[in-house]
Coordinates of C-alpha atoms in Angstrom, one line a residue:
M1 CA 57.5 7.9 23.6
K2 CA 58.7 5.2 26.0
R3 CA 55.3 3.4 26.0
E4 CA 55.4 2.9 22.3
K5 CA 59.1 1.9 22.0
H6 CA 58.7 -1.8 22.6
L7 CA 55.5 -2.0 20.5
K8 CA 57.3 -0.5 17.5
Q9 CA 60.1 -2.9 18.0
S10 CA 57.7 -5.9 18.2
L11 CA 55.2 -4.9 15.5
G12 CA 57.4 -2.9 13.1
S13 CA 55.5 -1.1 10.4
T14 CA 52.2 -2.7 11.5
Y15 CA 52.2 -0.5 14.6
S16 CA 51.6 2.7 12.6
R17 CA 48.5 1.1 11.1
I18 CA 47.3 -0.1 14.5
K19 CA 47.8 3.4 16.0
E20 CA 45.7 4.9 13.1
S21 CA 43.0 2.2 13.3
R22 CA 39.4 2.7 14.5
V23 CA 37.9 -0.5 16.0
L24 CA 34.6 -1.5 17.5
M25 CA 34.3 -4.0 20.3
V26 CA 30.7 -5.4 20.9
G27 CA 30.3 -6.8 24.4
A28 CA 32.1 -5.9 27.6
G29 CA 31.7 -9.1 29.5
G30 CA 34.1 -12.0 30.1
I31 CA 36.0 -11.9 26.8
G32 CA 35.3 -8.2 26.4
C33 CA 37.2 -7.1 29.6
E34 CA 40.3 -9.1 28.6
L35 CA 40.1 -7.9 25.0
L36 CA 39.7 -4.3 25.8
K37 CA 42.8 -4.4 28.0
N38 CA 44.7 -6.0 25.2
L39 CA 43.6 -3.5 22.6
V40 CA 44.4 -0.5 24.8
L41 CA 47.9 -1.9 25.7
T42 CA 48.6 -2.7 22.1
G43 CA 47.9 1.0 21.2
F44 CA 44.8 0.8 18.9
G45 CA 44.1 4.4 18.2
E46 CA 40.3 4.6 18.7
I47 CA 38.2 2.0 20.4
H48 CA 34.4 2.0 20.6
I49 CA 32.7 -0.2 23.2
V50 CA 29.0 -1.2 22.9
D51 CA 27.2 -3.1 25.6
L52 CA 23.6 -2.9 26.9
D53 CA 24.2 -4.9 30.1
T54 CA 24.9 -3.7 33.6
I55 CA 27.3 -5.2 36.1
D56 CA 26.1 -8.0 38.4
L57 CA 27.8 -9.5 41.5
S58 CA 28.3 -12.8 39.6
N59 CA 30.5 -10.9 37.0
L60 CA 33.2 -10.0 39.4
N61 CA 34.9 -13.4 39.5
R62 CA 36.2 -13.1 35.9
Q63 CA 35.4 -9.6 34.5
F64 CA 38.4 -8.0 36.1
L65 CA 37.7 -4.4 35.1
F66 CA 34.8 -4.3 37.5
R67 CA 34.6 -3.9 41.3
H68 CA 31.9 -4.3 43.9
E69 CA 31.2 -0.5 43.8
H70 CA 30.3 -0.9 40.1
I71 CA 27.4 -3.3 40.6
K72 CA 24.3 -2.1 38.7
K73 CA 26.4 0.3 36.6
S74 CA 26.8 0.2 32.8
K75 CA 29.5 -2.3 31.7
A76 CA 30.5 -0.2 28.7
L77 CA 30.9 3.0 30.7
V78 CA 32.8 1.4 33.6
A79 CA 35.0 -0.7 31.2
R80 CA 36.0 2.5 29.3
D81 CA 36.9 4.4 32.6
M82 CA 38.9 1.5 33.9
A83 CA 40.7 0.7 30.7
R84 CA 41.7 4.4 30.2
K85 CA 44.1 4.0 33.1
F86 CA 46.1 1.4 31.2
N87 CA 46.8 3.8 28.3
P88 CA 45.5 7.4 28.5
N89 CA 46.7 8.0 24.9
V90 CA 44.0 5.8 23.4
K91 CA 40.7 7.4 22.5
L92 CA 37.8 5.4 24.1
E93 CA 34.1 5.8 23.3
A94 CA 31.5 3.8 25.3
H95 CA 27.9 3.2 24.2
H96 CA 25.4 1.9 26.9
A97 CA 23.0 0.6 24.2
N98 CA 21.8 -2.3 22.1
I99 CA 24.0 -3.0 19.0
K100 CA 20.7 -3.5 17.2
D101 CA 19.6 0.1 17.8
P102 CA 19.0 2.3 14.7
Q103 CA 21.9 4.6 15.5
F104 CA 24.4 1.7 14.8
N105 CA 23.6 1.6 11.1
I106 CA 25.6 0.4 8.1
D107 CA 27.3 3.8 7.6
W108 CA 28.3 3.8 11.2
F109 CA 29.9 0.3 10.8
K110 CA 31.7 1.4 7.7
G111 CA 33.6 3.9 9.8
F112 CA 35.6 1.1 11.5
T113 CA 38.8 -0.6 10.4
L114 CA 37.9 -3.8 12.3
V115 CA 35.1 -5.1 14.5
F116 CA 35.5 -7.5 17.4
N117 CA 32.5 -9.6 18.7
A118 CA 32.6 -10.5 22.4
L119 CA 29.0 -11.4 22.7
D120 CA 27.0 -14.0 24.6
N121 CA 24.0 -14.7 22.4
V122 CA 23.4 -16.0 18.9
E123 CA 21.0 -13.3 17.7
A124 CA 23.3 -10.4 18.4
R125 CA 26.2 -12.2 16.8
R126 CA 24.1 -12.8 13.7
H127 CA 23.2 -9.1 13.6
V128 CA 26.8 -7.9 13.8
N129 CA 27.9 -10.5 11.2
R130 CA 25.2 -9.3 8.8
M131 CA 26.1 -5.6 9.4
C132 CA 29.8 -6.2 8.9
L133 CA 29.1 -8.1 5.6
A134 CA 26.8 -5.2 4.4
A135 CA 29.5 -2.6 5.4
D136 CA 32.4 -4.8 4.1
V137 CA 34.3 -4.5 7.4
P138 CA 36.4 -7.4 8.7
L139 CA 34.9 -9.1 11.8
I140 CA 36.8 -11.2 14.4
E141 CA 34.2 -13.5 16.1
S142 CA 35.1 -15.2 19.4
G143 CA 33.5 -17.2 22.1
T144 CA 34.2 -19.6 25.0
T145 CA 32.4 -22.5 26.7
G146 CA 34.1 -23.6 29.9
F147 CA 37.7 -24.6 28.9
N148 CA 36.9 -24.5 25.2
G149 CA 37.1 -21.5 22.9
Q150 CA 37.2 -20.3 19.3
V151 CA 38.4 -17.3 17.3
Q152 CA 37.2 -16.8 13.7
V153 CA 38.2 -14.2 11.2
I154 CA 35.3 -13.2 8.9
K155 CA 35.8 -11.1 5.7
K156 CA 33.1 -10.6 3.1
G157 CA 33.7 -12.7 0.0
K158 CA 36.9 -14.2 1.3
T159 CA 36.0 -16.4 4.3
E160 CA 33.1 -18.3 5.9
C161 CA 30.7 -16.0 7.8
Y162 CA 29.1 -16.7 11.2
D163 CA 26.0 -18.2 9.6
C164 CA 27.8 -20.5 7.1
N165 CA 27.5 -23.2 9.7
T166 CA 24.1 -24.0 11.2
K167 CA 23.5 -23.2 14.9
E168 CA 21.5 -25.5 17.1
A169 CA 18.2 -24.0 18.1
P170 CA 17.6 -23.5 21.9
K171 CA 16.2 -26.6 23.5
S172 CA 12.4 -26.6 24.1
F173 CA 10.2 -29.3 25.7
P174 CA 6.7 -30.6 24.8
V175 CA 4.2 -29.0 27.1
C176 CA 2.7 -32.4 28.2
T177 CA 6.2 -33.6 29.3
I178 CA 6.7 -30.5 31.4
R179 CA 3.2 -30.4 32.9
S180 CA 2.3 -34.1 33.2
T181 CA 5.1 -36.6 32.8
P182 CA 8.5 -35.1 33.8
S183 CA 11.4 -37.7 33.9
Q184 CA 14.5 -35.5 34.3
P185 CA 15.5 -32.6 36.6
I186 CA 15.5 -30.2 33.7
H187 CA 11.8 -30.9 33.1
C188 CA 11.0 -29.9 36.7
I189 CA 13.2 -26.8 36.4
V190 CA 11.5 -25.6 33.2
W191 CA 8.1 -26.2 34.9
A192 CA 9.1 -24.1 37.9
K193 CA 10.7 -21.3 35.9
S194 CA 8.5 -21.1 32.7
Y195 CA 5.1 -22.3 34.1
L196 CA 4.7 -21.9 37.9
F197 CA 6.7 -18.7 38.3
T198 CA 5.2 -16.9 35.3
E199 CA 1.6 -17.9 36.2
L200 CA 2.1 -16.5 39.7
F201 CA 4.2 -13.5 39.1
G202 CA 4.6 -13.0 35.3
T203 CA 2.8 -13.6 32.0
S204 CA 0.9 -16.6 30.9
E205 CA 2.8 -19.8 30.2
A206 CA 1.5 -19.6 26.6
D207 CA 4.3 -17.2 25.9
A208 CA 7.1 -19.2 27.7
P209 CA 10.0 -20.0 25.2
D210 CA 11.0 -23.2 26.9
V211 CA 7.6 -24.8 26.3
D212 CA 6.8 -26.4 22.9
H213 CA 3.1 -26.4 21.9
S214 CA 3.7 -28.1 18.6
E215 CA 2.3 -31.4 19.9
D216 CA -0.9 -29.9 21.3
A217 CA -3.1 -31.2 18.5
D218 CA -2.2 -34.8 19.4
N219 CA -3.0 -34.2 23.1
A220 CA -6.1 -32.1 22.9
K221 CA -7.9 -33.6 25.9
E222 CA -4.8 -33.4 28.1
I223 CA -4.1 -29.8 26.9
E224 CA -7.6 -28.8 27.9
S225 CA -7.1 -30.1 31.4
L226 CA -3.8 -28.3 31.6
R227 CA -5.5 -25.0 30.6
K228 CA -8.1 -25.4 33.3
E229 CA -5.2 -25.9 35.8
A230 CA -3.5 -22.7 34.6
E231 CA -6.8 -20.8 35.0
A232 CA -7.2 -22.1 38.5
L233 CA -3.7 -21.0 39.3
R234 CA -4.3 -17.6 37.9
S235 CA -7.2 -17.2 40.3
I236 CA -5.0 -18.1 43.2
R237 CA -2.5 -15.3 42.3
E238 CA -5.1 -12.8 43.2
A239 CA -4.5 -13.9 46.8
R240 CA -0.8 -13.1 46.8
S241 CA -1.1 -10.6 49.6
S242 CA -2.8 -13.1 52.0
E243 CA -1.1 -15.3 54.6
E244 CA -2.8 -18.3 53.0
F245 CA -1.1 -17.8 49.6
P246 CA 1.8 -20.3 50.1
R247 CA -0.7 -23.0 51.3
R248 CA -3.0 -22.4 48.4
V249 CA -0.3 -22.7 45.8
F250 CA 1.3 -25.7 47.5
E251 CA -2.0 -27.6 47.7
K252 CA -2.9 -26.7 44.1
V253 CA 0.3 -27.8 42.4
Y254 CA 1.6 -30.6 44.7
D255 CA -1.7 -32.2 45.9
E256 CA -4.7 -31.5 43.7
D257 CA -2.9 -31.4 40.4
I258 CA -0.9 -34.5 41.2
E259 CA -4.0 -36.4 42.3
R260 CA -5.6 -35.6 39.0
L261 CA -2.5 -36.9 37.2
R262 CA -2.6 -40.1 39.2
S263 CA -6.2 -40.7 38.1
M264 CA -5.0 -41.0 34.5
E265 CA -4.2 -44.7 34.8
D266 CA -3.2 -45.3 31.2
V267 CA -0.4 -42.8 31.6
W268 CA 1.2 -44.8 34.5
K269 CA 1.0 -48.3 33.0
S270 CA 4.7 -48.2 32.1
R271 CA 6.1 -45.7 34.6
K272 CA 5.9 -45.0 38.3
P273 CA 3.0 -42.7 39.2
P274 CA 3.8 -39.5 41.2
T275 CA 3.1 -39.2 44.9
S276 CA 1.2 -36.1 46.1
L277 CA 2.3 -34.0 49.1
N278 CA 0.1 -33.0 52.0
Y279 CA 0.7 -29.4 53.2
D280 CA -0.1 -30.1 56.8
E281 CA 2.1 -33.2 57.0
V282 CA 5.1 -31.5 55.4
S283 CA 4.7 -28.3 57.4
N284 CA 4.7 -30.4 60.7
G285 CA 8.1 -31.7 59.9
V286 CA 9.9 -28.5 59.4
K287 CA 10.7 -27.7 63.1
G288 CA 14.3 -26.5 63.5
V289 CA 14.7 -25.6 59.8
D290 CA 15.6 -22.0 59.3
T291 CA 15.1 -19.9 56.1
S292 CA 18.9 -19.3 56.1
V293 CA 19.3 -22.7 54.5
S294 CA 18.7 -21.0 51.2
S295 CA 22.3 -19.6 51.4
N296 CA 23.7 -23.1 51.2
D297 CA 23.8 -23.5 47.5
Q298 CA 26.2 -26.4 47.2
R299 CA 24.1 -29.0 49.1
T300 CA 20.9 -30.6 47.9
W301 CA 18.1 -29.6 50.3
S302 CA 15.7 -32.1 52.0
L303 CA 12.0 -32.1 51.6
S304 CA 11.5 -29.9 54.8
E305 CA 14.2 -27.5 53.7
N306 CA 12.7 -27.1 50.2
F307 CA 9.3 -26.5 51.8
V308 CA 10.7 -23.8 54.0
V309 CA 12.5 -22.0 51.1
F310 CA 9.4 -22.4 48.9
S311 CA 7.1 -20.7 51.5
D312 CA 9.6 -18.0 52.4
S313 CA 10.4 -17.1 48.7
L314 CA 6.7 -16.9 47.9
R315 CA 6.2 -14.4 50.7
R316 CA 9.3 -12.4 49.5
L317 CA 8.1 -12.3 45.9
S318 CA 4.5 -11.5 46.9
K319 CA 5.8 -8.5 48.8
R320 CA 8.0 -7.3 45.9
I321 CA 5.3 -7.5 43.3
Q322 CA 2.8 -5.7 45.6
N323 CA 5.3 -2.9 46.1
A324 CA 5.9 -2.8 42.3
Q325 CA 2.1 -2.7 41.7
D326 CA 1.7 0.2 44.1
Q327 CA 4.1 2.2 41.8
V328 CA 2.1 1.5 38.6
S329 CA 0.1 4.5 37.3
K330 CA -3.6 4.1 36.5
G331 CA -4.1 2.7 33.0
D332 CA -0.6 1.1 32.8
P333 CA -0.2 -2.6 32.5
P334 CA 0.1 -4.5 35.8
A335 CA 3.6 -5.1 37.3
I336 CA 5.2 -8.4 36.7
L337 CA 8.4 -10.2 37.8
T338 CA 10.8 -12.0 35.6
F339 CA 13.2 -14.8 36.4
D340 CA 16.8 -13.8 36.8
K341 CA 19.5 -16.3 37.8
D342 CA 21.3 -13.6 39.8
D343 CA 18.1 -12.7 41.7
N344 CA 18.1 -14.7 45.0
D345 CA 14.3 -14.4 45.5
T346 CA 13.4 -15.8 42.0
L347 CA 16.2 -18.4 42.1
D348 CA 15.2 -19.6 45.6
F349 CA 11.6 -20.0 44.4
V350 CA 12.5 -21.9 41.2
T351 CA 15.0 -24.2 43.1
A352 CA 12.5 -25.1 45.9
S353 CA 9.6 -25.5 43.5
A354 CA 11.6 -27.7 41.1
N355 CA 12.9 -29.9 43.9
L356 CA 9.5 -30.4 45.4
R357 CA 8.2 -31.5 42.0
S358 CA 11.2 -33.8 41.6
I359 CA 10.4 -35.4 44.9
V360 CA 6.8 -35.9 43.8
F361 CA 7.9 -37.7 40.6
G362 CA 10.7 -39.6 42.1
I363 CA 13.4 -37.6 40.3
E364 CA 16.7 -36.7 41.9
P365 CA 16.6 -33.1 43.3
K366 CA 19.4 -30.7 42.5
S367 CA 21.4 -28.1 44.5
K368 CA 20.7 -24.4 44.1
F369 CA 24.0 -24.1 42.4
D370 CA 23.2 -26.8 39.8
I371 CA 19.7 -25.3 39.2
K372 CA 21.1 -21.9 38.7
Q373 CA 23.3 -23.3 35.9
M374 CA 20.5 -25.3 34.3
A375 CA 17.8 -22.6 34.6
G376 CA 20.1 -19.9 33.3
N377 CA 21.5 -22.3 30.6
I378 CA 24.9 -21.5 31.9
I379 CA 28.2 -23.3 31.3
P380 CA 30.6 -22.0 33.9
A381 CA 32.9 -19.3 32.5
I382 CA 36.7 -19.7 33.0
A383 CA 38.7 -16.5 33.3
T384 CA 41.8 -18.1 31.9
T385 CA 39.9 -19.3 28.7
N386 CA 38.6 -15.7 28.3
A387 CA 42.1 -14.3 28.6
M388 CA 43.5 -16.8 26.0
V389 CA 40.8 -16.2 23.5
A390 CA 41.2 -12.4 23.9
G391 CA 44.9 -12.7 23.2
L392 CA 44.2 -14.8 20.1
C393 CA 41.8 -12.2 18.9
V394 CA 44.5 -9.5 18.9
L395 CA 47.0 -11.8 17.2
Q396 CA 44.5 -12.4 14.4
A397 CA 43.8 -8.7 14.2
F398 CA 47.4 -8.0 13.4
K399 CA 47.1 -10.2 10.3
V400 CA 43.8 -8.5 9.2
I401 CA 45.3 -5.1 9.6
R402 CA 48.3 -6.2 7.5
E403 CA 45.8 -7.5 4.9
D404 CA 47.3 -10.9 5.3
L405 CA 44.2 -13.1 5.2
E406 CA 46.3 -16.0 3.9
G407 CA 48.1 -15.9 7.2
A408 CA 45.0 -15.6 9.4
R409 CA 43.6 -18.7 11.0
M410 CA 40.5 -20.2 12.6
V411 CA 41.9 -20.9 16.1
F412 CA 40.5 -23.5 18.6
L413 CA 41.0 -24.1 22.3
V414 CA 40.0 -27.7 23.1
R415 CA 40.9 -29.0 26.5
S416 CA 40.4 -32.7 25.6
A417 CA 42.7 -32.6 22.6
D418 CA 46.4 -33.5 22.6
R419 CA 47.1 -29.9 21.6
V420 CA 45.2 -27.4 23.6
I421 CA 45.6 -24.7 20.9
S422 CA 45.2 -25.6 17.3
A423 CA 44.4 -23.7 14.1
E424 CA 43.4 -24.2 10.5
K425 CA 43.3 -22.1 7.4
L426 CA 40.2 -19.9 6.8
S427 CA 37.6 -21.6 4.7
P428 CA 36.0 -19.8 1.7
P429 CA 32.3 -18.8 2.0
K430 CA 29.8 -21.6 1.6
S431 CA 28.0 -21.5 -1.7
D432 CA 24.6 -22.2 0.0
C433 CA 24.9 -19.7 2.9
A434 CA 21.8 -17.6 3.0
V435 CA 23.7 -14.7 4.6
C436 CA 27.1 -14.3 2.8
A437 CA 26.7 -16.2 -0.5
V438 CA 24.3 -13.5 -1.7
A439 CA 24.3 -10.4 -3.8
Q440 CA 24.0 -7.2 -1.8
S441 CA 23.0 -3.6 -2.6
R442 CA 21.4 -0.6 -1.0
L443 CA 18.2 1.2 -1.8
E444 CA 17.3 4.8 -1.1
V445 CA 13.6 4.7 -0.3
D446 CA 11.0 7.4 0.3
T447 CA 9.1 5.2 2.7
S448 CA 6.1 7.6 2.8
R449 CA 5.5 7.1 -0.9
A450 CA 7.1 3.8 -1.9
T451 CA 4.8 0.7 -2.1
L452 CA 5.8 -2.9 -2.2
N453 CA 4.5 -2.9 -5.8
D454 CA 7.1 -0.2 -6.7
L455 CA 9.7 -2.6 -5.5
V456 CA 8.3 -5.8 -7.2
E457 CA 7.3 -4.4 -10.5
N458 CA 9.5 -1.4 -11.2
L459 CA 12.8 -2.4 -9.6
L460 CA 12.9 -6.2 -9.5
R461 CA 11.0 -7.1 -12.7
V462 CA 11.8 -4.1 -14.9
E463 CA 15.2 -2.9 -13.8
L464 CA 16.8 -6.1 -12.5
G465 CA 15.0 -8.6 -14.8
Y466 CA 13.4 -11.0 -12.3
G467 CA 10.7 -13.3 -13.7
E468 CA 7.4 -14.3 -12.1
E469 CA 8.7 -16.7 -9.4
F470 CA 10.4 -14.9 -6.6
S471 CA 9.6 -13.8 -3.0
V472 CA 10.3 -10.7 -0.9
N473 CA 11.1 -11.4 2.7
N474 CA 12.2 -9.5 5.9
E475 CA 13.0 -10.6 9.4
I476 CA 9.3 -11.0 10.2
G477 CA 8.5 -13.3 7.3
T478 CA 7.4 -13.3 3.6
L479 CA 6.0 -10.0 2.3
Y480 CA 5.4 -11.1 -1.2
D481 CA 5.4 -14.2 -3.4
P482 CA 3.2 -15.2 -6.4
D483 CA 0.5 -16.6 -4.0
L484 CA 0.7 -13.7 -1.6
D485 CA 0.0 -10.3 -3.2
D486 CA -2.1 -8.7 -0.4
N487 CA 0.7 -6.3 0.5
L488 CA 1.5 -4.9 -3.0
D489 CA -0.5 -1.7 -2.4
K490 CA 0.9 -1.1 1.1
R491 CA 3.6 1.5 1.7
F492 CA 7.0 0.6 3.1
K493 CA 6.1 2.7 6.1
D494 CA 3.0 0.6 6.8
L495 CA 4.9 -2.6 6.4
G496 CA 7.4 -1.6 9.1
I497 CA 10.3 -1.4 6.5
K498 CA 12.5 1.4 7.8
D499 CA 16.0 2.7 7.8
D500 CA 18.7 0.0 7.9
S501 CA 16.3 -2.9 7.7
F502 CA 17.0 -5.7 5.2
L503 CA 14.9 -7.2 2.5
T504 CA 15.9 -10.6 1.0
I505 CA 14.8 -11.5 -2.5
I506 CA 14.7 -15.2 -3.2
D507 CA 14.6 -16.3 -6.9
E508 CA 12.3 -19.3 -7.1
A509 CA 12.6 -20.0 -10.8
E510 CA 13.1 -23.7 -11.6
D511 CA 15.7 -23.1 -14.3
D512 CA 19.0 -21.4 -13.4
P513 CA 17.8 -19.3 -10.4
R514 CA 19.9 -16.4 -9.1
V515 CA 21.5 -16.3 -5.7
N516 CA 19.5 -14.4 -3.0
L517 CA 19.6 -10.6 -3.2
V518 CA 19.9 -8.7 0.1
L519 CA 18.8 -5.1 0.0
S520 CA 19.6 -2.7 2.8
I521 CA 17.2 0.2 3.2
T522 CA 18.1 3.8 3.6
E523 CA 15.3 6.2 4.2
K524 CA 15.5 9.3 2.2
Q525 CA 13.0 12.0 1.1
L526 CA 13.1 11.9 -2.7
P527 CA 11.7 14.5 -5.1
S528 CA 8.0 13.9 -5.7
E529 CA 8.4 13.5 -9.4
S530 CA 11.1 10.9 -9.1
N531 CA 10.8 7.2 -8.4
P532 CA 10.3 6.5 -4.7
I533 CA 12.9 3.7 -4.8
V534 CA 16.4 4.2 -6.1
I535 CA 19.2 1.5 -6.2
T536 CA 22.4 3.2 -5.3
E537 CA 25.0 0.7 -6.5
K538 CA 25.4 -1.2 -9.7
I539 CA 24.8 -4.9 -9.0
E540 CA 25.5 -8.2 -10.7
I541 CA 23.5 -11.1 -9.4
A542 CA 25.2 -14.4 -9.9
R543 CA 23.4 -17.7 -10.6
R544 CA 23.2 -20.3 -8.0
P545 CA 25.8 -23.0 -8.2
K546 CA 24.5 -26.4 -9.4
K547 CA 23.7 -28.8 -6.6
V548 CA 26.4 -31.4 -6.0
E549 CA 25.7 -35.1 -6.5
D550 CA 23.9 -36.8 -3.7
A551 CA 25.6 -38.7 -0.9
K552 CA 25.0 -42.1 -2.6
T553 CA 27.1 -41.0 -5.6
L554 CA 29.8 -39.3 -3.5
T555 CA 30.4 -42.5 -1.5
N556 CA 30.5 -44.9 -4.5
G557 CA 27.3 -46.4 -3.3
E558 CA 28.5 -47.1 0.2
K559 CA 26.5 -46.1 3.3
P560 CA 28.0 -43.5 5.6
T561 CA 30.1 -45.2 8.3
N562 CA 29.4 -43.8 11.8
G563 CA 28.7 -40.4 10.4
F564 CA 31.8 -40.6 8.1
M565 CA 31.9 -41.2 4.4
N566 CA 35.2 -42.8 3.1
G567 CA 37.0 -41.2 6.0
H568 CA 35.4 -37.8 5.6
A569 CA 32.9 -36.3 8.1
A570 CA 29.4 -36.2 6.7
A571 CA 28.1 -32.8 5.6
S572 CA 25.3 -33.0 8.2
L573 CA 27.8 -32.5 11.0
G574 CA 28.3 -29.0 12.1
K575 CA 25.7 -28.2 14.7
R576 CA 26.5 -25.6 17.2
K577 CA 27.3 -26.3 20.8
R578 CA 24.9 -24.9 23.3
E579 CA 25.5 -21.4 24.5
G580 CA 27.8 -20.5 27.4
D581 CA 28.8 -17.3 29.0
D582 CA 30.6 -16.2 25.8
D583 CA 29.7 -19.2 23.8
F584 CA 31.4 -20.7 20.8
E585 CA 30.6 -23.3 18.1
L586 CA 32.9 -26.3 17.6
D587 CA 31.2 -28.8 15.4
E588 CA 31.9 -32.5 15.5
Q589 CA 33.9 -32.6 12.3
Q590 CA 36.2 -29.8 13.6
Q591 CA 36.7 -31.6 16.9
V592 CA 37.9 -34.7 14.9
R593 CA 40.3 -32.5 13.0
K594 CA 41.7 -31.0 16.2
R595 CA 42.4 -34.5 17.7
G596 CA 44.0 -35.8 14.5
R597 CA 43.8 -36.1 10.8
V598 CA 41.6 -38.7 9.2
M599 CA 43.8 -41.2 7.5
E600 CA 42.6 -42.8 4.3
E601 CA 44.6 -46.0 3.9
P602 CA 44.7 -47.7 0.5
T603 CA 42.7 -50.9 0.1
G604 CA 44.6 -53.8 1.6
K605 CA 46.2 -51.8 4.4
R606 CA 43.3 -51.8 6.9
N607 CA 44.1 -54.1 9.8
G608 CA 46.4 -56.1 7.5
D609 CA 43.4 -57.3 5.5
N610 CA 42.4 -56.7 1.8
K611 CA 38.8 -56.4 2.9
D612 CA 37.1 -53.0 3.6
D613 CA 35.9 -53.7 7.1
G614 CA 34.6 -50.2 7.8
V615 CA 37.4 -49.3 10.2
V616 CA 38.7 -45.7 10.2
V617 CA 42.0 -44.9 12.0
L618 CA 42.4 -41.4 13.4
D619 CA 46.0 -40.3 14.3
D620 CA 48.0 -37.2 14.9
D621 CA 51.2 -38.4 13.2
D622 CA 51.4 -39.6 9.7
D623 CA 54.8 -41.3 10.5
K624 CA 53.3 -43.3 13.3
P625 CA 50.1 -44.7 12.0
N626 CA 49.4 -46.9 15.1
H627 CA 50.3 -44.4 17.7
N628 CA 47.5 -43.1 19.9
G629 CA 44.9 -43.7 17.3
A630 CA 41.2 -44.0 17.8
I631 CA 39.2 -46.7 16.1
M632 CA 35.7 -46.4 14.9
I633 CA 34.0 -49.6 13.9
D634 CA 31.0 -49.8 11.6
D635 CA 28.2 -52.0 13.1
D636 CA 26.4 -52.4 9.7
D637 CA 27.3 -55.6 7.9

């Protein structure tokens, strides 16, 4: 076949393996569109696409498989239909579903030669990582953030997994900062999105993920005042259908609440107090300002323009929720609205509300475009980066299919480095990783009969030889430990342990504990006379490696220098960058390696002195030790 001629010439014997392979691609967004095109043109025999999302207008600038007529349609289904035109000989299967759905179980994952992740959130990535480890299927993880990107090959027992390096938790803000003492634009944006919008059109701010209540105990009096404010606002929402609704909301949050804050004199001893806004005074100054100003998303709006957009968006949202409420059947929960960065009504409201609050507190307002990025936690996606990363995914896939893990690489795109594309050998699994440095097995369980006690006593203690000190955990929390035995008589079914869920057994013995044991559950009706829990695979549970010496010993008694110890990055480095459209992690230590190797000069060769002055030289070329180096100086004498 002419289509295959050049592929056979380029790939040799690997092409026959590619043609016979069955691969899974999770995510059909920015990277996914580029990746699917590459997979189809390369001739992968069977490709399954899973994506829960639908196509939005904002996707069209980089997700090239989609057109305007596809808006609101399934990404997976449209991507399949469009990609089929590139190579009709490839078998394409699309699933408009959540990869966490029960139908995508371990046995389903086992049916693939290779899995590609092209996702945009951490939780889904972790799930696919865990499923691939349980199914022992290679995974190629990828992500982009702006101009930066990363491709990682993951193979059970051979390489680091996705969770070997810690990921930074989503940023949250103390409730008192958001509600009483904002000092940055993001504080006002979170207030507008997670408090004001949800109190008027959604659920209570108590459930908002961007607000941290952990400091509530230290601010009990202030928290009580804030609760009263929220209750008053909830009473105002009942007037959403009235013409006075915008006035009542405005007077409540920008006048009455601000005057209450101003009365707390102790709060403003070291900072400028806020200035309340009067509804009538502001409304009198809006002559000549049209609601069409909301379409200008690049310019920062004035006080009058924000006021007009605020009032207009409130009316639009009130009408929408009233129409939605009219469709609700009797006895069903009331209709609510949720913030969506691509929904102009909700974005206009959050933009205007946040900017009015910024004006009140003397904080610089932001444009609608900026607030869309911040409220949606978006780092702009670059189509070229997606294309480069997708190409690198396929190049690494060739090595995996040839079973050449030694030749596979962790690949980075770093715009600020001297070399835009750089790579390093794959690292082995981290011995302390709670996901891949574990023993794994499967259980067949008659969930209607099996109790937690059957697992603890019969399987773990008698059959596997565990002692007294261990705990049983699932994704919700701890089900059993020596101090928590309330669940022992409960059936698996009653505890929510079902098909393809995971249980993690943590050995807490003081002497020579075992590594964690992860058990995947398969529901099966077993004979009534047999044990309700059966382990299907013989398992050997290794002992945990001994802890390494502490940092003081490792550094010969020296303190770490600017996060480095004797020229090596400290182990604490490795936090994940914040999420982007198809986000990636590139920790600080890895960024240093991309820019240049850390040179450890012998004593007496630092700055021409025999004294260890805490200076570390970074350079790309061992033969030119002073060329283009960066110098880090220790301030600690």
